[in-house]
C-alpha positions as semicolon CSV with decimal commas, in nm:
position;residue;x (nm);y (nm);z (nm)
1;M;-0,433;5,377;4,227
2;S;-0,408;5,661;3,980
3;E;-0,542;5,667;3,624
4;K;-0,182;5,665;3,498
5;D;-0,110;5,343;3,694
6;L;-0,406;5,173;3,520
7;S;-0,313;5,283;3,169
8;N;-0,097;4,979;3,094
9;L;-0,392;4,751;3,165
10;F;-0,585;4,908;2,880
11;D;-0,319;4,979;2,619
12;L;-0,496;5,031;2,286
13;S;-0,194;5,143;2,086
14;G;-0,213;5,021;1,729
15;R;-0,591;4,987;1,744
16;V;-0,855;5,191;1,560
17;A;-1,180;5,272;1,738
18;V;-1,503;5,394;1,578
19;V;-1,752;5,574;1,801
20;T;-2,099;5,656;1,663
21;G;-2,276;5,940;1,837
22;G;-1,921;6,056;1,893
23;T;-1,993;6,422;1,964
24;G;-2,271;6,362;2,215
25;I;-2,239;6,371;2,593
26;Q;-2,133;6,006;2,624
27;G;-1,962;5,987;2,286
28;T;-1,722;6,270;2,362
29;R;-1,611;6,100;2,683
30;I;-1,579;5,761;2,513
31;T;-1,369;5,894;2,224
32;R;-1,140;6,081;2,463
33;R;-1,094;5,778;2,688
34;L;-1,013;5,549;2,395
35;A;-0,757;5,804;2,272
36;A;-0,612;5,838;2,623
37;Y;-0,534;5,466;2,610
38;G;-0,365;5,501;2,271
39;A;-0,636;5,413;2,018
40;D;-0,667;5,603;1,693
41;V;-1,025;5,729;1,683
42;A;-1,295;5,791;1,424
43;V;-1,555;6,032;1,562
44;I;-1,887;5,959;1,388
45;D;-2,191;6,185;1,411
46;L;-2,423;6,388;1,189
47;D;-2,235;6,719;1,173
48;Q;-1,902;6,716;0,989
49;N;-1,778;7,036;1,152
50;E;-1,844;6,901;1,502
51;T;-1,689;6,560;1,433
52;Q;-1,377;6,716;1,282
53;A;-1,342;6,970;1,562
54;L;-1,351;6,693;1,823
55;A;-1,110;6,480;1,618
56;D;-0,868;6,775;1,595
57;D;-0,890;6,828;1,973
58;I;-0,822;6,459;2,032
59;K;-0,520;6,459;1,799
60;N;-0,374;6,762;1,976
61;E;-0,448;6,643;2,330
62;Y;-0,358;6,274;2,304
63;G;-0,118;6,255;2,006
64;V;-0,316;5,984;1,825
65;N;-0,464;5,985;1,478
66;A;-0,825;6,095;1,476
67;I;-1,075;6,175;1,204
68;G;-1,425;6,314;1,208
69;V;-1,682;6,162;0,972
70;A;-2,037;6,284;0,925
71;C;-2,272;5,988;0,886
72;D;-2,644;5,923;0,918
73;V;-2,626;5,571;1,065
74;S;-2,985;5,501;0,953
75;E;-2,872;5,513;0,587
76;P;-2,696;5,195;0,462
77;E;-2,505;5,377;0,187
78;A;-2,380;5,639;0,434
79;V;-2,267;5,367;0,674
80;D;-2,078;5,182;0,400
81;A;-1,907;5,505;0,291
82;M;-1,814;5,588;0,651
83;V;-1,663;5,245;0,714
84;S;-1,463;5,261;0,391
85;R;-1,332;5,606;0,476
86;V;-1,225;5,499;0,827
87;I;-1,039;5,200;0,687
88;D;-0,879;5,407;0,407
89;E;-0,763;5,680;0,645
90;L;-0,686;5,487;0,965
91;G;-0,597;5,142;0,827
92;G;-0,864;4,918;0,980
93;I;-1,119;4,894;1,258
94;H;-1,057;4,702;1,581
95;I;-1,316;4,856;1,813
96;L;-1,670;4,975;1,744
97;H;-1,869;5,155;2,010
98;N;-2,219;5,193;1,868
99;N;-2,343;5,486;2,071
100;A;-2,562;5,691;1,832
101;A;-2,911;5,768;1,957
102;S;-3,195;5,997;1,861
103;K;-3,489;6,161;2,031
104;T;-3,612;6,312;1,699
105;D;-3,559;6,661;1,560
106;N;-3,835;6,792;1,787
107;P;-3,774;6,680;2,148
108;A;-4,128;6,779;2,245
109;D;-4,253;6,491;2,027
110;F;-4,037;6,253;2,230
111;F;-4,186;6,349;2,564
112;V;-4,557;6,313;2,488
113;P;-4,751;6,052;2,691
114;F;-4,714;5,700;2,556
115;E;-5,079;5,671;2,459
116;D;-5,038;5,978;2,235
117;F;-4,695;5,890;2,094
118;D;-4,696;5,919;1,713
119;F;-4,584;5,605;1,530
120;A;-4,396;5,812;1,268
121;V;-4,188;5,964;1,550
122;W;-4,130;5,614;1,688
123;R;-4,000;5,494;1,350
124;D;-3,775;5,800;1,316
125;I;-3,617;5,730;1,657
126;M;-3,582;5,355;1,595
127;S;-3,421;5,416;1,253
128;V;-3,120;5,549;1,444
129;N;-3,140;5,366;1,778
130;I;-3,205;5,016;1,642
131;D;-3,161;5,010;1,263
132;G;-2,848;5,227;1,280
133;M;-2,692;5,004;1,543
134;F;-2,762;4,700;1,324
135;L;-2,629;4,861;1,005
136;V;-2,305;4,985;1,161
137;A;-2,237;4,659;1,350
138;Q;-2,300;4,458;1,033
139;A;-2,076;4,676;0,813
140;V;-1,794;4,698;1,068
141;G;-1,825;4,330;1,162
142;K;-1,776;4,227;0,799
143;R;-1,460;4,436;0,778
144;M;-1,328;4,295;1,105
145;I;-1,371;3,943;0,965
146;E;-1,197;4,043;0,640
147;Q;-0,907;4,195;0,835
148;G;-0,850;3,863;1,006
149;T;-0,775;4,035;1,335
150;G;-1,122;4,022;1,493
151;G;-1,232;4,307;1,710
152;S;-1,474;4,425;1,975
153;I;-1,824;4,564;1,917
154;I;-1,986;4,746;2,203
155;Q;-2,353;4,844;2,177
156;T;-2,492;5,117;2,402
157;A;-2,869;5,102;2,449
158;S;-3,121;5,258;2,678
């Protein structure tokens, strides 16, 4: 069965999807797949130029609405502003794929032996990988309830 044959099973037309970590290896594939099935997409990541470039590519390739929003998911105010912008520009949120993850600004710090792992590095990583997931799910979940349409929240963890 071809991908085209399966597309009707996953029709997301009229839905808005938010993908954190949207410009990463997994995030890029996730945003493109959601758009391929008709969802309007908000690409969320740290760099505004990268998020907007991917959103522009998605709009051109799939013919859906797409926006890029820079957001540090470990900052509650930034998360609230991101959610508000997505709703203002795309009309709601029906799907959240929480996919943002960090290995710190210095990957060498991430790969030290466990017994030497610095707690400050641990907290920096967890502020994105755990706290960020919580903050985004909470903010989006509230809006999904307010919309009265429900939605789906998918959490990627490793």
